[in-house]
PDB file of N, CA and C in Angstrom:
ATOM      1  N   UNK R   1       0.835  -1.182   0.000  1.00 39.00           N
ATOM      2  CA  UNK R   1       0.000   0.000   0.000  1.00 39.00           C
ATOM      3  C   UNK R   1       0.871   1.233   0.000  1.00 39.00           C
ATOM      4  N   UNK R   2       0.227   2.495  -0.886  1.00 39.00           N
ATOM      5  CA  UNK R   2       1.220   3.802  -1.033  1.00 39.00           C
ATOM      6  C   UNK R   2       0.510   4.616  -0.453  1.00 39.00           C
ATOM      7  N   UNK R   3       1.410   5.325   0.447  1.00 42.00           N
ATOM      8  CA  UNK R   3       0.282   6.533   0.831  1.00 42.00           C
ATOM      9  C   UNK R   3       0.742   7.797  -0.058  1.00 42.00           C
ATOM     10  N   UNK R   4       1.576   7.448  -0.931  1.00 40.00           N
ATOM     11  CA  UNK R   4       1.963   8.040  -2.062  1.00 40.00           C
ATOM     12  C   UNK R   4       0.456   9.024  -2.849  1.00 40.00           C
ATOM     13  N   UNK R   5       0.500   9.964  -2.704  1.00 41.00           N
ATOM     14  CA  UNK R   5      -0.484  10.420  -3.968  1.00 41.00           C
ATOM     15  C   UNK R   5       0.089  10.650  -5.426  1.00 41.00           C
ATOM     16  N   UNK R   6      -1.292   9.879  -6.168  1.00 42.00           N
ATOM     17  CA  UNK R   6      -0.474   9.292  -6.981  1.00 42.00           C
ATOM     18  C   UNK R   6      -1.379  10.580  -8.707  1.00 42.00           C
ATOM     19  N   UNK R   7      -0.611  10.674  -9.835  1.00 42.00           N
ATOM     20  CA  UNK R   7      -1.285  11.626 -10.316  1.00 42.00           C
ATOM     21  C   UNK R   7      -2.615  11.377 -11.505  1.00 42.00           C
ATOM     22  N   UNK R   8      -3.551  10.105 -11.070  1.00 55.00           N
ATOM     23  CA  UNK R   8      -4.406   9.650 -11.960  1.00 55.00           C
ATOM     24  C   UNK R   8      -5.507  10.028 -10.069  1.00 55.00           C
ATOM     25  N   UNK R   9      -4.992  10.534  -9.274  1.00 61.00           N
ATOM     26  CA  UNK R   9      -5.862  10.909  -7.756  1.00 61.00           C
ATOM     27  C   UNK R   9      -6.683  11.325  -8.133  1.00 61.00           C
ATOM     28  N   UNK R  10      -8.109  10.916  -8.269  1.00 67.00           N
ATOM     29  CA  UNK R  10      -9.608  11.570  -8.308  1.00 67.00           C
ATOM     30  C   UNK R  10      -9.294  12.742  -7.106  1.00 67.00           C
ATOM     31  N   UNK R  11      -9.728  14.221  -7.978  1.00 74.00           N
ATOM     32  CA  UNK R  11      -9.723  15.225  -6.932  1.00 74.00           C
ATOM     33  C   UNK R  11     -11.246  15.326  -6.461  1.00 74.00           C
ATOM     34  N   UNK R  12     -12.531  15.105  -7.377  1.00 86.00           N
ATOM     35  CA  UNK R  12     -13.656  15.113  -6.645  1.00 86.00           C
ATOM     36  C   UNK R  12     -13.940  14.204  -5.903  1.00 86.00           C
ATOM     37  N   UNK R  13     -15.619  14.790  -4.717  1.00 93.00           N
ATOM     38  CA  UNK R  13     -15.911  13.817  -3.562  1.00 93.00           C
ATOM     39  C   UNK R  13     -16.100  12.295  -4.324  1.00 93.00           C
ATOM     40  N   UNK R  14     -15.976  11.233  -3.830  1.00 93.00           N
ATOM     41  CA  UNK R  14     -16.838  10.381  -4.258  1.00 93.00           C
ATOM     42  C   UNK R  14     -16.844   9.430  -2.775  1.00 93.00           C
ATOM     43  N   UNK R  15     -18.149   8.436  -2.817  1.00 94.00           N
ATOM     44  CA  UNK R  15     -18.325   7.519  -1.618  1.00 94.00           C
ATOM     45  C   UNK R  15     -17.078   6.632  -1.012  1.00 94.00           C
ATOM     46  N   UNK R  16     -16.474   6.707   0.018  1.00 96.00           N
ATOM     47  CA  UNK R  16     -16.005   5.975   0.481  1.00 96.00           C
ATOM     48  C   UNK R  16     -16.267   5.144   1.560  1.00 96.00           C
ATOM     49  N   UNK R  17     -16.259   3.827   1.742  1.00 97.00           N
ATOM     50  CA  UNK R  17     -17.117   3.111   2.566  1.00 97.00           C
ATOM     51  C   UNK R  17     -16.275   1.841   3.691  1.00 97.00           C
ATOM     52  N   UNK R  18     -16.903   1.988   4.531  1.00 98.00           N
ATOM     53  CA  UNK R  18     -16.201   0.998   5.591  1.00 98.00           C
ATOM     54  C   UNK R  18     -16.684  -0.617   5.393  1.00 98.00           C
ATOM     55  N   UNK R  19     -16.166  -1.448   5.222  1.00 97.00           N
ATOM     56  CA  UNK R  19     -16.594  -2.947   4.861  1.00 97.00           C
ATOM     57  C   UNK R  19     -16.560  -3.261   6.498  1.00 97.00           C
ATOM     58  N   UNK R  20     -16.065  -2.652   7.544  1.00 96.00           N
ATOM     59  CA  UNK R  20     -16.437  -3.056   8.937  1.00 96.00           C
ATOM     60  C   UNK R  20     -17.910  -2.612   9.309  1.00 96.00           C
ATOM     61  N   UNK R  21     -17.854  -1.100   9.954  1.00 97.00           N
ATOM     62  CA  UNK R  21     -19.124  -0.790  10.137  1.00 97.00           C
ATOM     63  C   UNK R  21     -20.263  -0.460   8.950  1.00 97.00           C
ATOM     64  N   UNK R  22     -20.126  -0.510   8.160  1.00 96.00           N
ATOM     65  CA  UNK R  22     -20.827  -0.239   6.935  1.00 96.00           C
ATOM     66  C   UNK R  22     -20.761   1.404   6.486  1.00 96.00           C
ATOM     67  N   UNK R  23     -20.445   2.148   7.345  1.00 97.00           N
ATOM     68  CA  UNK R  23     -20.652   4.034   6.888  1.00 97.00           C
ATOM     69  C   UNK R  23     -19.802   3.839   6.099  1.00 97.00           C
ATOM     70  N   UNK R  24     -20.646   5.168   5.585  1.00 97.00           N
ATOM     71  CA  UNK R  24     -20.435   5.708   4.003  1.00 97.00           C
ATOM     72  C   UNK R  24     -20.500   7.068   4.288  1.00 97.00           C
ATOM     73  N   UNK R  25     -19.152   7.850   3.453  1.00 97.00           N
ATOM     74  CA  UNK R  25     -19.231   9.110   3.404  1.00 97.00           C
ATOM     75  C   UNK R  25     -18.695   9.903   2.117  1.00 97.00           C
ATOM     76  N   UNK R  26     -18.493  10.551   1.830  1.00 96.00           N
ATOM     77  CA  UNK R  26     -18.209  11.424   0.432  1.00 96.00           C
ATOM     78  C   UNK R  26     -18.071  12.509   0.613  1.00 96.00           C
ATOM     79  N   UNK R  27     -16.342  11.928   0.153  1.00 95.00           N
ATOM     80  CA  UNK R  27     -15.156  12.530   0.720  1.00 95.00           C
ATOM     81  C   UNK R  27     -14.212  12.675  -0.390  1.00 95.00           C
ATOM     82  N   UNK R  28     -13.464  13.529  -0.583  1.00 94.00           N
ATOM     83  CA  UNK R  28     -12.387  13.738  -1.511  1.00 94.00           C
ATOM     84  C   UNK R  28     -11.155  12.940  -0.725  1.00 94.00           C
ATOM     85  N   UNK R  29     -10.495  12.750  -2.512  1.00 93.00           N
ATOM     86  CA  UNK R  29      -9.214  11.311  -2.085  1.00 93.00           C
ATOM     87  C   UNK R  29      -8.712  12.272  -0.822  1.00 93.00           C
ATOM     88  N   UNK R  30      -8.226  13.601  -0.836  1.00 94.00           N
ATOM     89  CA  UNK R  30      -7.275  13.757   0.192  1.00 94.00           C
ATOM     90  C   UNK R  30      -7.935  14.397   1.667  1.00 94.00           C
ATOM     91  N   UNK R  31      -9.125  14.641   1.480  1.00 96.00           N
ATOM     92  CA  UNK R  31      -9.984  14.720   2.987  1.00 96.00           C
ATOM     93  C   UNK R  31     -10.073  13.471   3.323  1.00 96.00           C
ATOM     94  N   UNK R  32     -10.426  12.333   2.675  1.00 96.00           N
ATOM     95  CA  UNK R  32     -10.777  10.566   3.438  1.00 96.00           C
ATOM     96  C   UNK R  32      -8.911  10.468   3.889  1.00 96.00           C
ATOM     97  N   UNK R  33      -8.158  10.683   2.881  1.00 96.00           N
ATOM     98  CA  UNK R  33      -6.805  10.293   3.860  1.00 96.00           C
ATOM     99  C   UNK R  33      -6.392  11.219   5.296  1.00 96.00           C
ATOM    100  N   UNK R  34      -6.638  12.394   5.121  1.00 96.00           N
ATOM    101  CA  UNK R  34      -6.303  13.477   6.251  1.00 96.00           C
ATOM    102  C   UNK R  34      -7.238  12.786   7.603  1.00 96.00           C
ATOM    103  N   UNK R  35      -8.805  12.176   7.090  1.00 97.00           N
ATOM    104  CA  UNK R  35      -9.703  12.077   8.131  1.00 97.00           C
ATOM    105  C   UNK R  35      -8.786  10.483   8.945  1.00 97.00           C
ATOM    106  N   UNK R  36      -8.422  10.096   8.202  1.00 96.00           N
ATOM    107  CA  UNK R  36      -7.646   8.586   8.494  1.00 96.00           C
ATOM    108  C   UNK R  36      -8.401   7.288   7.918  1.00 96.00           C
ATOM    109  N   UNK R  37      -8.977   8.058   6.851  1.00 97.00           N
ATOM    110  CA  UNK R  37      -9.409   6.572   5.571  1.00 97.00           C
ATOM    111  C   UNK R  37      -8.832   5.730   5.187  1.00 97.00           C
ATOM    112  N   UNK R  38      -8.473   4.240   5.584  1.00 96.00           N
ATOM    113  CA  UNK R  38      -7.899   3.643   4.778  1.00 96.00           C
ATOM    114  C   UNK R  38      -8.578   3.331   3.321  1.00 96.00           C
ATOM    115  N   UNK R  39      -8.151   3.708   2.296  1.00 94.00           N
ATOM    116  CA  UNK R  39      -8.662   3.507   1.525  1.00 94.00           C
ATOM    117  C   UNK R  39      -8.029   4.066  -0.629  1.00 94.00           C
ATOM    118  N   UNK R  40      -8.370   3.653  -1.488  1.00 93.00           N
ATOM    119  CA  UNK R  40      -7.999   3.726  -2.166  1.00 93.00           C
ATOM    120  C   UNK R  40      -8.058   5.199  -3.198  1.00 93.00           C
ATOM    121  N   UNK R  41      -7.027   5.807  -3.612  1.00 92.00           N
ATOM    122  CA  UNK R  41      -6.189   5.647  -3.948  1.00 92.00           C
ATOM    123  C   UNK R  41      -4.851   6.020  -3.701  1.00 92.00           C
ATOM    124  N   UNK R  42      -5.065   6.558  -1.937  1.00 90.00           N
ATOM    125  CA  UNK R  42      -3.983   6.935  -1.477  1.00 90.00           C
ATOM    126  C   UNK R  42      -3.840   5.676  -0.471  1.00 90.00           C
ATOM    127  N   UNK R  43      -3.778   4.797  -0.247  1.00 90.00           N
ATOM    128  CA  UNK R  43      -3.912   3.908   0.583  1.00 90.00           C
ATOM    129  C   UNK R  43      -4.580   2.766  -0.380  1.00 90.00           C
ATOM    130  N   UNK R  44      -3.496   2.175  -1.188  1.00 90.00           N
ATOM    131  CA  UNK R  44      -4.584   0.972  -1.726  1.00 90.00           C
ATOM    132  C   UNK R  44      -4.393   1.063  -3.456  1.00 90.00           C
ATOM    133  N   UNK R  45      -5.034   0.113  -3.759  1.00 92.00           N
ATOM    134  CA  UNK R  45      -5.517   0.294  -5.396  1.00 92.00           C
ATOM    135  C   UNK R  45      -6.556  -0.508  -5.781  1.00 92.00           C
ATOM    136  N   UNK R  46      -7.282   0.426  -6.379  1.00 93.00           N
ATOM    137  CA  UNK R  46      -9.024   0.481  -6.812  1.00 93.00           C
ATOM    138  C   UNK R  46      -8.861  -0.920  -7.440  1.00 93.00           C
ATOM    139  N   UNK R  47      -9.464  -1.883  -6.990  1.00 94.00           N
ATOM    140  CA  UNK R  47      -9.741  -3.193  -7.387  1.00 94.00           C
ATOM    141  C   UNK R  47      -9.098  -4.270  -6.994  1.00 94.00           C
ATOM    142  N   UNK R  48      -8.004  -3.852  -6.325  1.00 95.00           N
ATOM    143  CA  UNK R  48      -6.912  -5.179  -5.278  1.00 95.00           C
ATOM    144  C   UNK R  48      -7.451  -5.181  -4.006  1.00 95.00           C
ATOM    145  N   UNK R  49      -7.477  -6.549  -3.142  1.00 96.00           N
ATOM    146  CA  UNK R  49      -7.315  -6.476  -2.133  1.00 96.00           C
ATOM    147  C   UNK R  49      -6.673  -5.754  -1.236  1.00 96.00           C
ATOM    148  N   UNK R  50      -7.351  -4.786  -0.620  1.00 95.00           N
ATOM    149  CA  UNK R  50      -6.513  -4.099   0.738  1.00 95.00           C
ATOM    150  C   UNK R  50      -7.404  -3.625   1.529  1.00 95.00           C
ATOM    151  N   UNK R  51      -7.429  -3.119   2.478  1.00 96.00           N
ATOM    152  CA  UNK R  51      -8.615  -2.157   3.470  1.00 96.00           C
ATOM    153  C   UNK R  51      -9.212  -1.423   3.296  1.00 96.00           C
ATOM    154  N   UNK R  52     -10.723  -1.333   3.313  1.00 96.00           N
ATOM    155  CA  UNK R  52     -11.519  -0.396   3.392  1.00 96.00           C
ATOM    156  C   UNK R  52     -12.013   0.130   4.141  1.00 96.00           C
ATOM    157  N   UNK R  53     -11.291   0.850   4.794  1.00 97.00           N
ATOM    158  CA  UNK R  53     -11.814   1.411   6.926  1.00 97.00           C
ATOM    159  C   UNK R  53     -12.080   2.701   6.752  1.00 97.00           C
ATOM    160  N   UNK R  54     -13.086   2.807   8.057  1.00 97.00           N
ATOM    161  CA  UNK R  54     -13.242   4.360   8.476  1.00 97.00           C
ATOM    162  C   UNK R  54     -12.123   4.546   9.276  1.00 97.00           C
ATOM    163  N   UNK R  55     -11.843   5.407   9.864  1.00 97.00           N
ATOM    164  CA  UNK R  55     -11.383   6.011  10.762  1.00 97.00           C
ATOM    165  C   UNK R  55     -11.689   5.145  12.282  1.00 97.00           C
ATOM    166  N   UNK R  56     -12.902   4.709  12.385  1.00 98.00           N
ATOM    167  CA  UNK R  56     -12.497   4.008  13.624  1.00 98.00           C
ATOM    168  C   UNK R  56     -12.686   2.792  13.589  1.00 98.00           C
ATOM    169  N   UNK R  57     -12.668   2.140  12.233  1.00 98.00           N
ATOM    170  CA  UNK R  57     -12.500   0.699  12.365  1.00 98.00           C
ATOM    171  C   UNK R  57     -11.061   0.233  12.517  1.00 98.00           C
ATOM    172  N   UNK R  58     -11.022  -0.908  12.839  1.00 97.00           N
ATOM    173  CA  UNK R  58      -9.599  -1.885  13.040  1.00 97.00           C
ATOM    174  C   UNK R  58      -9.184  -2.693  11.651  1.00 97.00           C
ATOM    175  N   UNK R  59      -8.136  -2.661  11.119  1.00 95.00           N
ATOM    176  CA  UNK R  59      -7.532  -2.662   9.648  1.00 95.00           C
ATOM    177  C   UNK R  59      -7.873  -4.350  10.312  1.00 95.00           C
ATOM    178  N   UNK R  60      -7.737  -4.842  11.499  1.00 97.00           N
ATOM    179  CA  UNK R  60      -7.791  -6.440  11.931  1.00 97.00           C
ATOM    180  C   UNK R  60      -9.035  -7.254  11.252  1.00 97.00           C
ATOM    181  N   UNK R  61     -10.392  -6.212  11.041  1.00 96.00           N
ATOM    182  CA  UNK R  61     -11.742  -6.944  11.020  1.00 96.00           C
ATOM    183  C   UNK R  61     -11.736  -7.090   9.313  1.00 96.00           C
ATOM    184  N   UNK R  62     -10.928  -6.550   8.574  1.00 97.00           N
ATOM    185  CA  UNK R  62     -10.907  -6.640   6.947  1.00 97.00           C
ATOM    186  C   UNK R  62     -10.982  -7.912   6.197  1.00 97.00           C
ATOM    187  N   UNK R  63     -11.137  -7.784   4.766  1.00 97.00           N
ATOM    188  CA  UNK R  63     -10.959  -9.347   4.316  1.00 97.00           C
ATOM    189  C   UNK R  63      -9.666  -9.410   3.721  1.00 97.00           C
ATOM    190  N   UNK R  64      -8.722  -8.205   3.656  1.00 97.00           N
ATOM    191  CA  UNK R  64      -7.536  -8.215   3.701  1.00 97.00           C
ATOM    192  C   UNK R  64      -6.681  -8.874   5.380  1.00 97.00           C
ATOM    193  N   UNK R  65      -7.498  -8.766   5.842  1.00 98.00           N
ATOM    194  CA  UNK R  65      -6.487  -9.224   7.281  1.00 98.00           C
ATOM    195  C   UNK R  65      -6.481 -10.895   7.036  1.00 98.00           C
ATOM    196  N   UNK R  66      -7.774 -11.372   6.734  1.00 98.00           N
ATOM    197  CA  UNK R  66      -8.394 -12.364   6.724  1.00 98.00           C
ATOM    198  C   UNK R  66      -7.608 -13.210   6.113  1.00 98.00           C
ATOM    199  N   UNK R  67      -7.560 -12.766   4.419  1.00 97.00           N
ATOM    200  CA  UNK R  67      -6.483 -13.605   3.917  1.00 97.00           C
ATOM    201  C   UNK R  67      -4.602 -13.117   3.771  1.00 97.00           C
ATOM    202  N   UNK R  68      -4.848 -12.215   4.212  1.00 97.00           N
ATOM    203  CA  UNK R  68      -3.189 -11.788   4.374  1.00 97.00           C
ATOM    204  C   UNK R  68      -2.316 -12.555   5.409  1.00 97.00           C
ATOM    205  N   UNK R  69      -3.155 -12.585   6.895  1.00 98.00           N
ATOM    206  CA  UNK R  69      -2.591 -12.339   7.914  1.00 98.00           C
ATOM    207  C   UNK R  69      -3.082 -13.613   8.846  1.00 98.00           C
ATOM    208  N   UNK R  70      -4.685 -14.244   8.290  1.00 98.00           N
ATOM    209  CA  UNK R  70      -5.153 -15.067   9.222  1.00 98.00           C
ATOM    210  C   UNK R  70      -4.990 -16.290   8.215  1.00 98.00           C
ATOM    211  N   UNK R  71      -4.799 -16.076   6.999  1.00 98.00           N
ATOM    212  CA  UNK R  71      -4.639 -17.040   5.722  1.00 98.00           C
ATOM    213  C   UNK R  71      -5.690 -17.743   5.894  1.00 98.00           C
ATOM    214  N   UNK R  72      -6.971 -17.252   5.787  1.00 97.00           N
ATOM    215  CA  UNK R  72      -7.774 -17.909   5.504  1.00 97.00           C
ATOM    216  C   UNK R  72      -8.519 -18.151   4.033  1.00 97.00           C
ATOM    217  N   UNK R  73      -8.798 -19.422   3.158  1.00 96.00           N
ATOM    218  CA  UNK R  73      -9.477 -19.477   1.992  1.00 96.00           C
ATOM    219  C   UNK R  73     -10.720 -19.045   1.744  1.00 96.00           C
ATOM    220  N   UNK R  74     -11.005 -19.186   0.515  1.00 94.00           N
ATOM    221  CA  UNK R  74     -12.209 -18.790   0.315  1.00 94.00           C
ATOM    222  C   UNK R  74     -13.475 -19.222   0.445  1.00 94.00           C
ATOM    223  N   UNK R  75     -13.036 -20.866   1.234  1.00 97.00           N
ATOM    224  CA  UNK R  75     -14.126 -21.616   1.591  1.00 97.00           C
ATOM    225  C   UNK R  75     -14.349 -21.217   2.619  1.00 97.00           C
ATOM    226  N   UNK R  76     -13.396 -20.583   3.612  1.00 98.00           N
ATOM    227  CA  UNK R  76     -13.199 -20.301   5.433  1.00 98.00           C
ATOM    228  C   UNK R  76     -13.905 -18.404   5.238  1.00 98.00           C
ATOM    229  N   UNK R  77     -14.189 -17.681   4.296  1.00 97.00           N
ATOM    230  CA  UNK R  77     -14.600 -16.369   4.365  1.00 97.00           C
ATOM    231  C   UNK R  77     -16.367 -16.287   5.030  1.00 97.00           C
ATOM    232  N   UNK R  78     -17.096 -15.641   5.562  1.00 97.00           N
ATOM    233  CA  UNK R  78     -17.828 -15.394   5.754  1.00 97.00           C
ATOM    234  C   UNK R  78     -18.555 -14.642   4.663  1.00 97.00           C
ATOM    235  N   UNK R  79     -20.081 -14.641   4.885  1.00 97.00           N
ATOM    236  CA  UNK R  79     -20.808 -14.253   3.358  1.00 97.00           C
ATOM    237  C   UNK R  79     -20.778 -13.222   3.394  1.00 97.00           C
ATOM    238  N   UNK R  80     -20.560 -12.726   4.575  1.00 97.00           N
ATOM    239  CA  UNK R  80     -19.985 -10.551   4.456  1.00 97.00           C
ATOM    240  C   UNK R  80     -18.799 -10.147   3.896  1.00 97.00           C
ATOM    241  N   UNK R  81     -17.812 -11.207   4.432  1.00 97.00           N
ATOM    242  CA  UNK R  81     -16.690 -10.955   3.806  1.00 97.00           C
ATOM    243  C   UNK R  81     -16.576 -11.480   2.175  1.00 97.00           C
ATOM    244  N   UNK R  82     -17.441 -12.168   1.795  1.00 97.00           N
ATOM    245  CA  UNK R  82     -17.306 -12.243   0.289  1.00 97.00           C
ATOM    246  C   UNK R  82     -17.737 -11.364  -0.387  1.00 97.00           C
ATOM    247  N   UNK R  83     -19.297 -10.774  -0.030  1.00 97.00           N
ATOM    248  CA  UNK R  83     -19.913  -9.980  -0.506  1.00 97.00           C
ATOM    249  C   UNK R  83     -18.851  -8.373  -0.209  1.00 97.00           C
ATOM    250  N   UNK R  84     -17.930  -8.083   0.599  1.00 97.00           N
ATOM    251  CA  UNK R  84     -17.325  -6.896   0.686  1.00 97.00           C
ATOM    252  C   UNK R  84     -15.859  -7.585  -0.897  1.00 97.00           C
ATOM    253  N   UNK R  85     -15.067  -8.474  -0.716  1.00 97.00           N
ATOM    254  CA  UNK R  85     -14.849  -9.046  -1.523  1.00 97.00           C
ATOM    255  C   UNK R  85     -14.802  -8.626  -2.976  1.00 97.00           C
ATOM    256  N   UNK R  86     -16.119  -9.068  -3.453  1.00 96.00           N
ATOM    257  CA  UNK R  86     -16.823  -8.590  -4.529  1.00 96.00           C
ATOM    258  C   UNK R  86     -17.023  -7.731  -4.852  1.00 96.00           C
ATOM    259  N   UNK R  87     -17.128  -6.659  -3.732  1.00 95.00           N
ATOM    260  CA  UNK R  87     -17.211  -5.311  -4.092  1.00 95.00           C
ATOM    261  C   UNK R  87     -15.805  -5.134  -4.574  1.00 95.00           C
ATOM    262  N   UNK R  88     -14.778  -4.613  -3.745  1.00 96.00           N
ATOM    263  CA  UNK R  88     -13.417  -4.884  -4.031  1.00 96.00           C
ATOM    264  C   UNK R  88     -13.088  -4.963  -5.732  1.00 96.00           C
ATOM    265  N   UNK R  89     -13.608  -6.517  -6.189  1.00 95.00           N
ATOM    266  CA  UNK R  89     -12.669  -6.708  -6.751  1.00 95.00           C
ATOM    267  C   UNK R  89     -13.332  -6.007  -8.014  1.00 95.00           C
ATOM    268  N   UNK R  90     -14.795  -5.630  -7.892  1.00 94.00           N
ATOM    269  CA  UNK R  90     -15.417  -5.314  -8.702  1.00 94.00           C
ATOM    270  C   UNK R  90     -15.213  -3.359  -9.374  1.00 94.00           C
ATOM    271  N   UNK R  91     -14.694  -3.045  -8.292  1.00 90.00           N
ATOM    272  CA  UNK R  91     -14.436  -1.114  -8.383  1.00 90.00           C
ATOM    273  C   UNK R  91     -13.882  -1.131  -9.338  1.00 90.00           C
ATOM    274  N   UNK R  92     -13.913   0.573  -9.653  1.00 84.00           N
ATOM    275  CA  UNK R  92     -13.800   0.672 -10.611  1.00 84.00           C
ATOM    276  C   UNK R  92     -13.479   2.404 -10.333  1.00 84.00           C
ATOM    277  N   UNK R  93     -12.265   2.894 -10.436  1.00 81.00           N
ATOM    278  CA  UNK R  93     -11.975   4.426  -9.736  1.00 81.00           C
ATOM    279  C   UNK R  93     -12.849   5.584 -10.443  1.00 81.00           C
ATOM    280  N   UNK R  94     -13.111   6.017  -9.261  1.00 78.00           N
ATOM    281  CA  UNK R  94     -13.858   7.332  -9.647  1.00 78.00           C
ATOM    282  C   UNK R  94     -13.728   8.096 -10.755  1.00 78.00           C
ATOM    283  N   UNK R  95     -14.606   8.301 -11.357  1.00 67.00           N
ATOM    284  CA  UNK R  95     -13.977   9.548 -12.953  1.00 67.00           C
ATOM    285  C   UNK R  95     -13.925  10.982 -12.372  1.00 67.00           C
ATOM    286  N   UNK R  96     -13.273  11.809 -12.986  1.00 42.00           N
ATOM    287  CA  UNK R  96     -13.342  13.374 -12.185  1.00 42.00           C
ATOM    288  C   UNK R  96     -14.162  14.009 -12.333  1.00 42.00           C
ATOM    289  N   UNK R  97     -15.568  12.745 -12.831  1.00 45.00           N
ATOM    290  CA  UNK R  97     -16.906  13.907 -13.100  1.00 45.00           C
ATOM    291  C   UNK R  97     -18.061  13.829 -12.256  1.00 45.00           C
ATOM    292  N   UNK R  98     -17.543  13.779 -10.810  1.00 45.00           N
ATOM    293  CA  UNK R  98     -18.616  13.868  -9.954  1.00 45.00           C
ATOM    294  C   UNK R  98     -18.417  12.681  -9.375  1.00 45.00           C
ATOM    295  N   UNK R  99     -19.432  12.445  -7.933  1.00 45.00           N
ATOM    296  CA  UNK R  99     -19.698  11.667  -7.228  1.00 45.00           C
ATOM    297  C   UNK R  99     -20.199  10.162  -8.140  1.00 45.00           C
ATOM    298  N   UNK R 100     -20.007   9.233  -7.410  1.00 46.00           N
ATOM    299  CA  UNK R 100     -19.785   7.354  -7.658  1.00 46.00           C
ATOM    300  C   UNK R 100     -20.574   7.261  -6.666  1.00 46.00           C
TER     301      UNK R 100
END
């Protein structure tokens, strides 16, 4: 993960969302990093596995922890964690024409 800003950085808001507690907010790439977003594209890349946290979730409860760290398969995931998963692998980065 880069906390690198990188220069394809969506400057408008778009949704960023916690796969722990579920909130959702819409936030520009560099307000969600300042707020402590883990999240993509300063933290991450739009369609790989990595964390999708708010600010007060634990990077531990992710489905990146899951299979990074607890090595668990895809038979051992929970149907939340697939369905967050899916989201994941499914994104697709914001265009600079407005909110996603």
């Amino acid at each position: 993960m880069s906390a690198d800003c990188t220069t394809n950085s969506p400057t408008d808001p778009f949704v960023h969302w916690c796969e722990t507690c579920g909130r959702e907010e819409v936030l520009s790439t560099q307000d969600a990093f300042d707020a402590g977003w883990d999240f993509p594209p300063r933290m991450g890349t739009f369609g790989v596995i990595s964390p999708r946290t708010c600010p007060s979730c634990p990077m531990t409860s992710t489905v990146w922890w899951a299979i990074s760290v607890e090595k668990l398969s895809m038979d051992d995931l929970t149907p939340h964690q697939l369905k967050v998963l899916g989201r994941i692998l499914e994104e697709v980065p914001p265009s600079a024409g407005g909110v996603q």
